Amino acid sequence: MFRFVVRRLLQVIPTLAGLSVLLFIWLRSLPGGPETALLGDRATPEAREAIRARMGLDEPLLVQYGAYMRRVLSFDLGNSTMTQRPVVEEFLLRFPATVELTVVAMVIAIGAGVPLGYFAARRRGGPLDGLTVGGSMLGICTPIFFLAFLLKWVFGENLGWFPTTGRQTTGIDATHITNFFILDGILTQEWDAAWDAFLHLLLPGIAVASIPFAIIVRMTRASVLEVLNEDYVRTAEAKGLTTRVIRGRHVLRNALLPVVTAIGVLSGALLSGAVLTETVFAINGIGRFVYLAIQNADYPVLMAFITFIALAFVVINLLVDISYSIIDPRVRVH
């Protein structure tokens, strides 16, 4: 397992190097050059010359690329033209909100999607199967921002069951250590603060999880139906193995391989869905910050966001590869 993980980590290096080259080219192809991207359109000629000299923009491209990589590796991504604060500080401030929302959405999508798809396949043609297929189709067809508005209006504004804005109730006595509000409430044993943060995340989490949940349900159902007809399942039944062993070891374990692949790809959908959902529920996360950065052409923030998304994809796909090797050990030898 250790050699497998090391091999996968080494394969990540050329991916990140290719991404850095693309970002370097993109930054230099922006209107006005990198100095305009970093300072904004209203920068004075003196300020532009100063930053060109500081960044070495008159040097050959290879030298510029080396300097660019040194800044990226030292987490110097420039200042936001909206707030005039370092981009890294802005991301660290908002990063926990988006991660909490994404984790809650992922838990909802996987925790409900896999069991529902499995039981729908086991009861193929029944009422549960029909409701699952129809409901999953509705989930795929419903845009995330529309569902977010609908959940907010019905369960928040009309029924009053859930809060509709922010991450925590204003004025609540809560200690923030990591800025992950639920985790902070657990660490400090302030259970009311943790529960309040969870309630604030429930509606946006359901909205973000809707499309991944529907896809996971359909993929799990189709994969289980395919595995149930395999010869090794019939052989296991003929050998007299218990139903629990057949379902756990032979059916669900083999059916999960394509589902795990889908979960890795759907992580991108969760992050893109978070951009719209954070705006609807007024959550001060990365998604809402990037939305404002696009409106204001804040290129340093956009560059950091692209880097963040790419790193997130790399890490998630690495975890998917590791989970492959756990579910099916034969993967390690290929």
Coordinates of C-alpha atoms in Angstrom, one line a residue:
M1 CA 0.0 0.0 0.0
F2 CA 2.8 2.4 0.9
R3 CA 4.5 1.9 -2.5
F4 CA 1.2 2.4 -4.2
V5 CA 0.6 5.7 -2.4
V6 CA 4.1 7.0 -3.2
R7 CA 3.7 6.1 -6.9
R8 CA 0.5 8.0 -7.1
L9 CA 2.0 11.0 -5.3
L10 CA 4.9 11.1 -7.8
Q11 CA 2.4 11.0 -10.6
V12 CA 0.8 14.2 -9.2
I13 CA 4.0 16.2 -9.7
P14 CA 3.8 16.5 -13.5
T15 CA 0.0 17.4 -13.2
L16 CA 0.8 20.3 -10.9
A17 CA 3.7 21.4 -13.1
G18 CA 1.4 21.5 -16.1
L19 CA -1.1 23.5 -14.2
S20 CA 1.5 26.0 -13.1
V21 CA 2.6 26.5 -16.8
L22 CA -1.1 27.1 -17.8
L23 CA -1.6 29.6 -15.1
F24 CA 1.6 31.4 -15.9
I25 CA 0.6 31.7 -19.6
W26 CA -2.9 32.8 -18.6
L27 CA -1.6 35.5 -16.3
R28 CA 0.6 36.9 -19.0
S29 CA -2.1 36.9 -21.6
L30 CA -4.4 39.1 -19.6
P31 CA -5.3 42.5 -20.9
G32 CA -2.6 45.0 -19.6
G33 CA -0.3 42.2 -18.4
P34 CA 0.3 40.8 -14.9
E35 CA 0.8 44.2 -13.4
T36 CA -2.8 45.2 -14.3
A37 CA -4.1 41.9 -13.0
L38 CA -2.4 42.5 -9.7
L39 CA -2.9 46.3 -9.3
G40 CA -6.2 46.8 -11.2
D41 CA -7.1 49.2 -14.0
R42 CA -6.7 52.4 -11.9
A43 CA -3.0 51.8 -11.0
T44 CA -0.6 54.6 -11.7
P45 CA 2.2 54.2 -14.3
E46 CA 4.7 54.5 -11.4
A47 CA 3.0 51.6 -9.5
R48 CA 3.0 49.5 -12.7
E49 CA 6.7 50.1 -13.3
A50 CA 7.5 49.3 -9.6
I51 CA 5.7 46.0 -9.7
R52 CA 7.2 45.1 -13.1
A53 CA 10.7 45.7 -11.6
R54 CA 9.8 43.7 -8.4
M55 CA 8.4 40.8 -10.4
G56 CA 11.1 40.8 -13.0
L57 CA 8.7 41.1 -15.9
D58 CA 11.5 42.3 -18.2
E59 CA 13.5 39.1 -17.7
P60 CA 13.4 36.1 -20.1
L61 CA 10.2 33.9 -19.8
L62 CA 12.1 31.0 -18.1
V63 CA 13.5 33.4 -15.4
Q64 CA 10.0 34.8 -15.0
Y65 CA 8.5 31.3 -14.6
G66 CA 11.1 30.5 -12.0
A67 CA 10.3 33.6 -10.0
Y68 CA 6.6 32.9 -10.4
M69 CA 7.0 29.4 -9.0
R70 CA 9.0 30.7 -6.0
R71 CA 6.2 33.1 -5.2
V72 CA 3.5 30.4 -5.5
L73 CA 5.5 27.9 -3.4
S74 CA 5.9 30.6 -0.7
F75 CA 2.1 31.3 -0.9
D76 CA 2.6 34.8 -2.2
L77 CA -0.4 35.1 -4.6
G78 CA -0.6 38.9 -4.5
N79 CA -3.3 41.2 -3.0
S80 CA -6.9 41.2 -3.9
T81 CA -7.9 44.3 -5.9
M82 CA -11.2 44.4 -4.1
T83 CA -10.0 44.3 -0.5
Q84 CA -6.3 45.2 -0.9
R85 CA -5.5 42.3 1.5
P86 CA -3.3 39.3 0.7
V87 CA -5.2 36.7 -1.3
V88 CA -4.0 33.9 0.9
E89 CA -5.4 35.6 4.0
E90 CA -8.7 36.1 2.3
F91 CA -8.9 32.4 1.3
L92 CA -7.9 31.2 4.8
L93 CA -10.7 33.4 6.2
R94 CA -13.3 31.9 3.9
F95 CA -11.9 28.4 3.2
P96 CA -13.5 26.8 6.3
A97 CA -17.0 27.9 5.4
T98 CA -16.8 26.3 1.9
V99 CA -15.1 23.1 3.2
E100 CA -17.9 22.7 5.9
L101 CA -20.6 23.2 3.3
T102 CA -18.9 20.7 0.8
V103 CA -18.3 18.1 3.5
V104 CA -22.0 18.3 4.7
A105 CA -23.2 18.0 1.1
M106 CA -20.9 15.1 0.4
V107 CA -22.0 13.3 3.5
I108 CA -25.7 13.8 2.5
A109 CA -25.0 12.6 -1.1
I110 CA -23.0 9.5 -0.2
G111 CA -24.8 8.6 3.1
A112 CA -28.2 8.7 1.5
G113 CA -27.4 7.9 -2.1
V114 CA -25.5 4.6 -1.8
P115 CA -28.0 2.8 0.6
L116 CA -31.0 4.1 -1.4
G117 CA -29.5 3.0 -4.8
Y118 CA -28.6 -0.4 -3.2
F119 CA -32.1 -1.1 -1.8
A120 CA -33.8 0.2 -5.0
A121 CA -31.7 -2.4 -7.0
R122 CA -32.6 -5.2 -4.5
R123 CA -36.3 -4.3 -5.0
R124 CA -36.2 -3.8 -8.7
G125 CA -39.6 -3.0 -10.2
G126 CA -41.2 -2.3 -6.8
P127 CA -42.6 1.0 -5.5
L128 CA -39.3 2.0 -3.8
D129 CA -37.4 1.4 -7.1
G130 CA -40.0 3.5 -9.0
L131 CA -39.8 6.4 -6.5
T132 CA -36.0 6.2 -6.5
V133 CA -35.7 6.4 -10.3
G134 CA -38.2 9.2 -10.6
G135 CA -36.9 11.2 -7.7
S136 CA -33.3 10.9 -8.9
M137 CA -34.3 12.1 -12.4
L138 CA -36.0 15.1 -10.8
G139 CA -32.9 15.8 -8.7
I140 CA -30.7 15.8 -11.9
C141 CA -33.1 18.1 -13.8
T142 CA -33.5 20.7 -11.0
P143 CA -30.9 23.5 -11.1
I144 CA -29.0 23.9 -7.8
F145 CA -29.7 27.7 -7.5
F146 CA -33.5 27.1 -8.0
L147 CA -33.6 24.4 -5.4
A148 CA -31.6 26.6 -3.0
F149 CA -34.2 29.4 -3.4
L150 CA -37.0 27.0 -3.0
L151 CA -35.7 25.4 0.2
K152 CA -34.9 28.8 1.7
W153 CA -38.4 30.1 0.9
V154 CA -40.4 27.0 2.1
F155 CA -38.4 25.7 5.1
G156 CA -36.7 29.0 6.1
E157 CA -39.0 32.0 5.4
N158 CA -42.4 30.3 5.5
L159 CA -42.2 27.4 8.0
G160 CA -39.3 29.0 10.0
W161 CA -37.7 25.6 10.7
F162 CA -34.2 26.5 9.6
P163 CA -32.1 29.7 9.5
T164 CA -31.7 31.2 6.0
T165 CA -28.5 33.3 6.2
G166 CA -25.0 33.1 7.5
R167 CA -23.1 30.4 9.3
Q168 CA -24.3 31.0 12.9
T169 CA -26.9 33.0 14.8
T170 CA -25.7 36.5 15.5
G171 CA -24.8 37.0 19.1
I172 CA -24.5 33.3 20.0
D173 CA -21.8 32.5 22.6
A174 CA -19.3 30.5 20.5
T175 CA -15.6 30.1 20.7
H176 CA -13.8 29.9 17.3
I177 CA -10.5 28.1 17.2
T178 CA -10.2 26.7 13.7
N179 CA -13.0 28.8 12.0
F180 CA -14.7 25.5 11.2
F181 CA -17.8 26.3 13.3
I182 CA -19.1 22.7 13.8
L183 CA -15.7 21.4 14.7
D184 CA -15.1 24.4 17.0
G185 CA -18.3 23.6 18.9
I186 CA -17.3 20.0 19.3
L187 CA -13.8 20.8 20.5
T188 CA -15.0 23.4 23.0
Q189 CA -18.0 21.3 24.0
E190 CA -20.3 24.2 23.1
W191 CA -22.9 21.8 21.8
D192 CA -25.5 24.6 21.2
A193 CA -23.1 26.4 19.0
A194 CA -22.2 23.3 17.0
W195 CA -25.9 22.4 16.6
D196 CA -26.7 26.0 15.5
A197 CA -23.9 25.9 12.9
F198 CA -25.2 22.5 11.6
L199 CA -28.7 23.9 11.2
H200 CA -27.3 26.8 9.2
L201 CA -25.6 24.3 6.9
L202 CA -28.5 21.9 6.4
L203 CA -30.5 23.7 3.7
P204 CA -27.5 24.8 1.6
G205 CA -26.0 21.3 2.1
I206 CA -29.1 19.7 0.7
A207 CA -29.1 22.1 -2.2
V208 CA -25.5 21.4 -3.1
A209 CA -25.9 17.7 -2.6
S210 CA -29.0 17.3 -4.8
I211 CA -27.4 16.6 -8.2
P212 CA -24.5 14.4 -6.8
F213 CA -27.0 12.5 -4.7
A214 CA -29.2 11.8 -7.7
I215 CA -26.3 10.6 -9.8
I216 CA -24.9 8.4 -7.0
V217 CA -28.3 6.8 -6.5
R218 CA -28.6 5.9 -10.2
M219 CA -25.0 4.7 -10.5
T220 CA -25.3 2.5 -7.4
R221 CA -28.6 1.0 -8.5
A222 CA -27.2 0.2 -12.0
S223 CA -24.0 -1.1 -10.7
V224 CA -25.7 -3.4 -8.1
L225 CA -28.1 -4.7 -10.7
E226 CA -25.1 -5.6 -13.0
V227 CA -23.2 -7.3 -10.2
L228 CA -26.2 -9.4 -9.1
N229 CA -26.2 -11.2 -12.4
E230 CA -22.5 -12.1 -12.3
D231 CA -21.4 -15.7 -12.1
Y232 CA -19.4 -15.3 -8.9
V233 CA -22.6 -14.1 -7.1
R234 CA -24.5 -17.2 -8.2
T235 CA -21.5 -19.3 -7.2
A236 CA -21.5 -17.8 -3.8
E237 CA -25.2 -18.5 -3.4
A238 CA -24.7 -22.1 -4.6
K239 CA -21.9 -22.6 -2.0
G240 CA -24.4 -21.7 0.7
L241 CA -22.7 -18.5 1.9
T242 CA -24.9 -16.3 4.2
T243 CA -26.8 -13.4 2.6
R244 CA -24.8 -11.0 4.7
V245 CA -21.5 -12.3 3.3
I246 CA -22.8 -12.3 -0.3
R247 CA -24.2 -8.8 -0.1
G248 CA -21.2 -7.3 1.7
R249 CA -18.2 -9.1 0.2
H250 CA -19.4 -10.0 -3.4
V251 CA -22.2 -7.5 -4.3
L252 CA -21.7 -4.2 -2.6
R253 CA -17.8 -4.3 -2.7
N254 CA -17.7 -4.9 -6.5
A255 CA -20.5 -2.5 -7.2
L256 CA -18.8 0.4 -5.4
L257 CA -15.9 0.7 -7.8
P258 CA -17.8 2.8 -10.5
V259 CA -19.6 4.7 -7.7
V260 CA -16.3 5.7 -6.2
T261 CA -15.2 7.0 -9.6
A262 CA -18.3 9.0 -9.9
I263 CA -17.9 10.5 -6.4
G264 CA -14.4 11.7 -7.4
V265 CA -15.7 13.4 -10.5
L266 CA -18.8 14.9 -8.7
S267 CA -16.6 16.7 -6.2
G268 CA -16.2 19.4 -8.9
A269 CA -20.0 19.7 -9.1
L270 CA -20.1 20.2 -5.4
L271 CA -17.6 23.0 -5.5
S272 CA -19.2 24.8 -8.4
G273 CA -22.6 24.4 -6.8
A274 CA -21.2 25.9 -3.6
V275 CA -20.5 29.2 -5.5
L276 CA -24.2 29.8 -6.2
T277 CA -25.5 28.3 -3.0
E278 CA -23.3 30.5 -0.8
T279 CA -24.7 33.5 -2.6
V280 CA -28.3 32.5 -2.0
F281 CA -27.7 31.8 1.8
A282 CA -25.3 34.7 2.3
I283 CA -22.5 32.4 3.5
N284 CA -19.2 34.2 3.6
G285 CA -17.3 31.4 1.8
I286 CA -14.9 31.1 -1.1
G287 CA -17.7 30.7 -3.6
R288 CA -19.3 34.0 -2.8
F289 CA -15.9 35.7 -2.7
V290 CA -15.1 34.3 -6.2
Y291 CA -18.5 35.4 -7.5
L292 CA -17.6 39.0 -6.4
A293 CA -14.1 38.6 -7.9
I294 CA -15.5 37.7 -11.3
Q295 CA -17.8 40.8 -11.2
N296 CA -14.8 43.0 -10.3
A297 CA -12.2 41.3 -12.5
D298 CA -10.1 40.5 -9.4
Y299 CA -7.5 38.3 -11.3
P300 CA -5.3 37.4 -8.3
V301 CA -8.3 35.9 -6.5
L302 CA -9.4 34.1 -9.7
M303 CA -5.9 32.7 -10.1
A304 CA -5.8 31.5 -6.5
F305 CA -9.3 29.9 -7.0
I306 CA -8.2 28.0 -10.0
T307 CA -5.1 26.7 -8.1
F308 CA -7.3 25.8 -5.2
I309 CA -9.8 23.9 -7.4
A310 CA -7.0 22.1 -9.2
L311 CA -5.3 21.0 -5.9
A312 CA -8.7 19.9 -4.6
F313 CA -9.2 17.7 -7.7
V314 CA -5.7 16.3 -7.4
V315 CA -6.2 15.4 -3.7
I316 CA -9.7 13.9 -4.2
N317 CA -8.5 11.8 -7.2
L318 CA -5.6 10.6 -5.1
L319 CA -8.1 9.6 -2.3
V320 CA -10.2 7.9 -5.0
D321 CA -7.1 5.9 -6.2
I322 CA -6.3 4.9 -2.6
S323 CA -9.9 3.8 -2.0
Y324 CA -9.7 1.7 -5.2
S325 CA -6.8 -0.2 -3.8
I326 CA -8.7 -0.8 -0.5
I327 CA -11.9 -2.0 -2.3
D328 CA -10.0 -4.1 -4.9
P329 CA -6.4 -4.9 -3.9
R330 CA -5.7 -6.1 -7.5
V331 CA -5.5 -2.4 -8.5
R332 CA -2.2 -2.0 -6.6
V333 CA -0.3 -4.4 -9.0
H334 CA -1.4 -2.6 -12.2

